[in-house]
Amino acid sequence: MNDRTDFVVPDITTRKNAGLSHDPRDFTLPQPLDRYTAEDHATWAALYRRQSELLPGRACREFMDGLDKLGVDADRVPDFERLNQRLGAATGWRIVAVPGLIPDDVFFEHLANRRFPVTWWLREPHQLDYLQEPDVFHDLFGHVPLLIDPVFADYLQAYGKGGMKAKDLGYLTQLARLYWYTVEFGLIRTAEGMRIYGAGILSSKSESVYCLDSASPNRVGFGLQRLMRTRYRIDTFQKTYFVIDSFQQLFDATAPDFTPIYHQVDAMPTLGAGEVAAEDLVYQTGNREGWADTEDV
Ligand code: PHE
Ligand code: CO
């Protein structure tokens, strides 16, 4: 869930992958199923239980349906190949095991080909609430269920295709902001109320509550250029959540060629993570309580 433009290999990734090797071209490896310990399976079960108790009524219906239709295991780290049978049948996506964060161009190439890279290893028991880099719980539980939604599935592939272009044009920062505020931290308006679809929220117990219930953050309507101009936080809860009306809205808004849009955005001022702009459609202006005064990314 980190900003993939900043590619460093965290210690835990190095430790978990000791003695394993990945394909140097696409960073994939066979999921090392025999490396999961009883403790890992118990940690997965604890994380799964917490989120599955919390998310009904908070996560969007498409996510809850995906969890169910994919048959994501409640009691053990899922076998990727078993999951792929249902995922592939639903939308043609599949998941591939990777050692951890991978370089941007490799990431984009996977998405563009409907492959979602999933970190194979799981956090330690003392990291139930937070870890800095994505693990299998974040990547799989958080991201994969929505891939059975046809529109979201197409959006993520389109993002991958757009990645290379953004890189060549020098606008990876702007594209990464779009990913952050949609795929990782997006909210969606439904007939039943506001719901979560961002994986960074869905895999976090505390943010699953905070994003919808807290008076601190801003909640404002999605706007493509607005998102591309907005810095974000990687060390705290988000200061602003962007709300879409539907996955179709997201797909349609991001379908045009971004080349001219990047240039327009470039000419406009950047916005801080907690700023509310005059033209925003505001669902909530945050009261800013508890906001750390550390720097936005
Ligand atoms: N339409 C975008 C482009 O031309 C590609 C894209 C689609 C990027 C969806 C992000 C999300 O660059
Ligand atoms: Co993520």
Short mmCIF file of C-alpha atoms in Angstrom, two decimals, residues 22-294:
data_model
loop_
_atom_site.label_atom_id
_atom_site.label_comp_id
_atom_site.label_asym_id
_atom_site.label_seq_id
_atom_site.Cartn_x
_atom_site.Cartn_y
_atom_site.Cartn_z
CA HIS A 22 11.97 -14.72 -7.63
CA ASP A 23 11.90 -14.43 -11.39
CA PRO A 24 14.17 -11.43 -12.07
CA ARG A 25 11.94 -10.19 -14.89
CA ASP A 26 8.53 -10.06 -13.26
CA PHE A 27 9.42 -10.55 -9.58
CA THR A 28 7.06 -13.51 -9.20
CA LEU A 29 7.76 -16.70 -7.29
CA PRO A 30 5.71 -19.79 -6.57
CA GLN A 31 3.77 -19.13 -3.36
CA PRO A 32 5.93 -20.85 -0.71
CA LEU A 33 3.02 -22.57 1.03
CA ASP A 34 5.33 -24.62 3.26
CA ARG A 35 6.72 -21.44 4.82
CA TYR A 36 3.49 -20.53 6.57
CA THR A 37 3.67 -21.56 10.20
CA ALA A 38 0.80 -22.41 12.52
CA GLU A 39 1.34 -18.96 13.99
CA ASP A 40 0.91 -17.37 10.56
CA HIS A 41 -2.39 -19.15 10.02
CA ALA A 42 -3.55 -18.07 13.48
CA THR A 43 -2.56 -14.46 12.73
CA TRP A 44 -4.49 -14.58 9.45
CA ALA A 45 -7.52 -15.98 11.29
CA ALA A 46 -7.34 -13.20 13.89
CA LEU A 47 -7.11 -10.49 11.24
CA TYR A 48 -9.87 -12.06 9.18
CA ARG A 49 -12.19 -12.38 12.17
CA ARG A 50 -11.72 -8.77 13.23
CA GLN A 51 -12.40 -7.37 9.77
CA SER A 52 -15.29 -9.67 8.97
CA GLU A 53 -17.01 -8.58 12.17
CA LEU A 54 -16.40 -4.92 11.45
CA LEU A 55 -16.99 -4.62 7.72
CA PRO A 56 -20.63 -5.56 7.13
CA GLY A 57 -22.37 -2.20 6.86
CA ARG A 58 -19.02 -0.45 6.33
CA ALA A 59 -17.50 -2.08 3.27
CA CYS A 60 -19.29 -1.74 -0.06
CA ARG A 61 -21.47 -4.61 -1.18
CA GLU A 62 -19.14 -5.46 -4.08
CA PHE A 63 -16.31 -6.13 -1.63
CA MET A 64 -18.44 -8.28 0.69
CA ASP A 65 -19.73 -10.23 -2.31
CA GLY A 66 -16.19 -10.72 -3.58
CA LEU A 67 -14.98 -12.08 -0.29
CA ASP A 68 -17.81 -14.54 -0.36
CA LYS A 69 -17.67 -15.53 -4.02
CA LEU A 70 -13.91 -16.04 -3.97
CA GLY A 71 -14.21 -18.14 -0.85
CA VAL A 72 -11.35 -16.30 0.86
CA ASP A 73 -10.35 -18.55 3.77
CA ALA A 74 -11.23 -17.37 7.26
CA ASP A 75 -8.89 -19.66 9.13
CA ARG A 76 -5.67 -19.81 7.12
CA VAL A 77 -3.57 -17.95 4.59
CA PRO A 78 -5.27 -18.73 1.29
CA ASP A 79 -3.70 -20.85 -1.42
CA PHE A 80 -3.33 -18.44 -4.36
CA GLU A 81 -3.89 -21.06 -7.03
CA ARG A 82 -7.13 -22.20 -5.47
CA LEU A 83 -8.36 -18.61 -5.36
CA ASN A 84 -7.32 -18.08 -8.95
CA GLN A 85 -9.78 -20.67 -10.19
CA ARG A 86 -12.74 -18.57 -9.06
CA LEU A 87 -11.14 -15.20 -9.75
CA GLY A 88 -10.14 -16.19 -13.27
CA ALA A 89 -13.62 -17.51 -14.00
CA ALA A 90 -15.18 -14.26 -12.74
CA THR A 91 -13.13 -11.54 -14.45
CA GLY A 92 -9.99 -13.09 -15.94
CA TRP A 93 -7.76 -11.63 -13.23
CA ARG A 94 -5.30 -13.75 -11.32
CA ILE A 95 -3.00 -13.15 -8.41
CA VAL A 96 0.73 -13.81 -8.48
CA ALA A 97 3.03 -14.15 -5.48
CA VAL A 98 5.80 -11.55 -5.09
CA PRO A 99 8.43 -10.98 -2.37
CA GLY A 100 7.07 -7.54 -1.38
CA LEU A 101 6.95 -4.13 -3.04
CA ILE A 102 8.10 -4.34 -6.64
CA PRO A 103 9.36 -1.65 -9.03
CA ASP A 104 6.74 0.58 -10.62
CA ASP A 105 7.20 -0.64 -14.16
CA VAL A 106 6.88 -4.29 -13.10
CA PHE A 107 3.78 -3.45 -11.08
CA PHE A 108 2.16 -1.64 -14.01
CA GLU A 109 2.97 -4.48 -16.39
CA HIS A 110 1.23 -6.97 -14.10
CA LEU A 111 -1.89 -4.84 -13.74
CA ALA A 112 -2.06 -4.14 -17.46
CA ASN A 113 -2.22 -7.92 -17.95
CA ARG A 114 -4.82 -8.50 -15.24
CA ARG A 115 -2.36 -9.97 -12.78
CA PHE A 116 -2.44 -8.62 -9.24
CA PRO A 117 0.88 -8.98 -7.39
CA VAL A 118 0.32 -10.21 -3.83
CA THR A 119 3.06 -10.19 -1.20
CA TRP A 120 3.16 -13.83 -0.08
CA TRP A 121 4.25 -13.36 3.57
CA LEU A 122 2.22 -12.34 6.58
CA ARG A 123 2.94 -9.77 9.30
CA GLU A 124 4.01 -10.85 12.79
CA PRO A 125 1.45 -11.14 15.62
CA HIS A 126 2.62 -7.87 17.21
CA GLN A 127 1.81 -6.09 13.94
CA LEU A 128 -1.91 -6.88 13.86
CA ASP A 129 -2.84 -3.22 13.86
CA TYR A 130 -0.24 -1.66 11.66
CA LEU A 131 2.71 -2.40 9.49
CA GLN A 132 4.42 -0.10 7.10
CA GLU A 133 4.66 -2.35 4.08
CA PRO A 134 2.01 -4.46 2.40
CA ASP A 135 1.74 -8.12 3.41
CA VAL A 136 -0.56 -10.90 2.23
CA PHE A 137 -3.40 -9.71 4.44
CA HIS A 138 -3.38 -6.22 2.99
CA ASP A 139 -2.75 -7.31 -0.59
CA LEU A 140 -5.13 -10.25 -0.68
CA PHE A 141 -7.89 -9.48 1.79
CA GLY A 142 -7.83 -5.76 0.98
CA HIS A 143 -7.42 -5.74 -2.79
CA VAL A 144 -8.49 -9.02 -4.33
CA PRO A 145 -12.23 -9.29 -3.49
CA LEU A 146 -13.06 -6.21 -5.58
CA LEU A 147 -11.40 -7.76 -8.60
CA ILE A 148 -14.51 -9.82 -9.15
CA ASP A 149 -16.43 -6.61 -9.85
CA PRO A 150 -16.25 -6.20 -13.64
CA VAL A 151 -16.04 -2.40 -13.65
CA PHE A 152 -13.46 -2.15 -10.90
CA ALA A 153 -11.51 -4.96 -12.57
CA ASP A 154 -11.35 -2.92 -15.78
CA TYR A 155 -10.38 0.23 -13.88
CA LEU A 156 -7.37 -1.44 -12.31
CA GLN A 157 -6.20 -2.81 -15.64
CA ALA A 158 -6.58 0.64 -17.22
CA TYR A 159 -4.51 2.06 -14.37
CA GLY A 160 -1.72 -0.38 -15.18
CA LYS A 161 -1.79 0.63 -18.82
CA GLY A 162 -1.71 4.29 -17.83
CA GLY A 163 1.28 3.72 -15.56
CA MET A 164 3.90 3.43 -18.22
CA LYS A 165 2.68 6.54 -19.95
CA ALA A 166 2.72 8.51 -16.71
CA LYS A 167 6.25 7.33 -16.06
CA ASP A 168 7.47 8.35 -19.50
CA LEU A 169 5.81 11.76 -19.18
CA GLY A 170 7.21 12.34 -15.69
CA TYR A 171 3.84 12.35 -13.90
CA LEU A 172 4.10 9.28 -11.70
CA THR A 173 3.47 11.39 -8.60
CA GLN A 174 0.11 12.54 -9.95
CA LEU A 175 -0.89 9.03 -11.01
CA ALA A 176 0.17 7.59 -7.65
CA ARG A 177 -2.10 10.09 -5.90
CA LEU A 178 -5.02 8.78 -7.92
CA TYR A 179 -4.20 5.22 -6.85
CA TRP A 180 -3.80 6.23 -3.26
CA TYR A 181 -7.09 8.09 -2.98
CA THR A 182 -9.12 5.49 -4.90
CA VAL A 183 -7.69 1.95 -4.82
CA GLU A 184 -6.17 2.36 -1.35
CA PHE A 185 -8.37 4.86 0.50
CA GLY A 186 -11.53 5.33 -1.54
CA LEU A 187 -15.07 5.70 -0.21
CA ILE A 188 -18.24 5.15 -2.25
CA ARG A 189 -21.75 6.53 -1.82
CA THR A 190 -24.51 3.94 -1.92
CA ALA A 191 -28.26 3.93 -1.29
CA GLU A 192 -27.51 2.59 2.19
CA GLY A 193 -24.93 5.27 2.97
CA MET A 194 -21.21 5.82 2.61
CA ARG A 195 -19.13 2.67 2.27
CA ILE A 196 -15.46 1.69 2.00
CA TYR A 197 -13.81 0.28 -1.12
CA GLY A 198 -10.14 1.24 -0.54
CA ALA A 199 -7.87 -1.67 0.37
CA GLY A 200 -5.73 0.35 2.77
CA ILE A 201 -8.86 0.91 4.85
CA LEU A 202 -10.39 -2.55 4.43
CA SER A 203 -7.28 -4.21 5.82
CA SER A 204 -7.06 -1.86 8.83
CA LYS A 205 -9.29 -2.26 11.87
CA SER A 206 -8.90 1.28 13.18
CA GLU A 207 -9.16 3.08 9.85
CA SER A 208 -12.28 1.07 8.92
CA VAL A 209 -14.01 2.83 11.78
CA TYR A 210 -12.25 6.19 11.58
CA CYS A 211 -12.85 6.86 7.89
CA LEU A 212 -16.64 6.70 8.24
CA ASP A 213 -17.28 7.67 11.86
CA SER A 214 -14.69 10.23 12.86
CA ALA A 215 -15.37 13.97 12.75
CA SER A 216 -11.67 14.69 12.07
CA PRO A 217 -11.17 14.01 8.35
CA ASN A 218 -12.64 15.73 5.32
CA ARG A 219 -14.89 13.71 3.06
CA VAL A 220 -15.28 15.27 -0.36
CA GLY A 221 -16.53 14.27 -3.78
CA PHE A 222 -14.16 12.67 -6.26
CA GLY A 223 -12.63 14.88 -8.93
CA LEU A 224 -9.82 13.60 -11.13
CA GLN A 225 -7.71 16.75 -11.16
CA ARG A 226 -8.48 17.42 -7.50
CA LEU A 227 -7.00 14.03 -6.54
CA MET A 228 -3.98 14.43 -8.75
CA ARG A 229 -3.15 17.71 -7.01
CA THR A 230 -3.47 16.40 -3.48
CA ARG A 231 -0.62 15.21 -1.28
CA TYR A 232 -1.28 12.36 1.10
CA ARG A 233 -0.23 10.80 4.39
CA ILE A 234 1.57 7.53 4.72
CA ASP A 235 2.15 7.69 8.48
CA THR A 236 -1.30 8.53 9.86
CA PHE A 237 -4.96 8.13 8.99
CA GLN A 238 -5.91 10.11 5.90
CA LYS A 239 -6.90 13.73 6.41
CA THR A 240 -9.18 13.64 3.39
CA TYR A 241 -11.19 10.81 1.86
CA PHE A 242 -12.58 11.15 -1.66
CA VAL A 243 -16.00 9.75 -2.32
CA ILE A 244 -17.16 8.27 -5.64
CA ASP A 245 -20.79 7.68 -6.61
CA SER A 246 -20.11 4.45 -8.48
CA PHE A 247 -17.28 2.43 -9.98
CA GLN A 248 -18.66 3.42 -13.37
CA GLN A 249 -18.10 7.10 -12.47
CA LEU A 250 -14.51 6.28 -11.56
CA PHE A 251 -13.95 4.31 -14.73
CA ASP A 252 -15.50 6.96 -16.98
CA ALA A 253 -13.65 9.85 -15.34
CA THR A 254 -10.31 8.10 -15.82
CA ALA A 255 -10.92 6.83 -19.35
CA PRO A 256 -9.66 9.94 -21.28
CA ASP A 257 -6.02 10.31 -22.24
CA PHE A 258 -4.31 11.82 -19.23
CA THR A 259 -1.59 13.62 -21.21
CA PRO A 260 -3.39 16.99 -21.41
CA ILE A 261 -4.80 16.49 -17.91
CA TYR A 262 -1.32 16.07 -16.45
CA HIS A 263 -0.29 19.33 -18.06
CA GLN A 264 -3.31 21.15 -16.65
CA VAL A 265 -2.70 19.74 -13.19
CA ASP A 266 0.93 20.76 -13.41
CA ALA A 267 -0.10 24.38 -13.87
CA MET A 268 -2.30 24.36 -10.75
CA PRO A 269 -1.17 24.61 -7.14
CA THR A 270 -0.66 21.41 -5.17
CA LEU A 271 -3.05 20.90 -2.26
CA GLY A 272 -2.11 19.72 1.21
CA ALA A 273 -3.60 16.45 2.45
CA GLY A 274 -6.00 18.25 4.77
CA GLU A 275 -6.99 21.20 2.59
CA VAL A 276 -10.55 21.79 1.45
CA ALA A 277 -10.82 23.60 -1.88
CA ALA A 278 -13.51 26.16 -2.73
CA GLU A 279 -14.94 23.99 -5.51
CA ASP A 280 -15.12 20.80 -3.45
CA LEU A 281 -18.36 18.92 -2.99
CA VAL A 282 -18.05 18.61 0.76
CA TYR A 283 -19.74 15.78 2.67
CA GLN A 284 -17.85 16.62 5.82
CA THR A 285 -15.35 19.33 6.68
CA GLY A 286 -13.03 17.71 9.18
CA ASN A 287 -12.62 19.24 12.62
CA ARG A 288 -8.92 18.30 12.33
CA GLU A 289 -8.84 16.84 15.81
CA GLY A 290 -5.78 14.71 16.47
CA TRP A 291 -4.04 15.62 13.23
CA ALA A 292 -0.31 15.19 13.64
CA ASP A 293 1.65 18.10 12.30
CA THR A 294 4.09 15.91 10.39
#
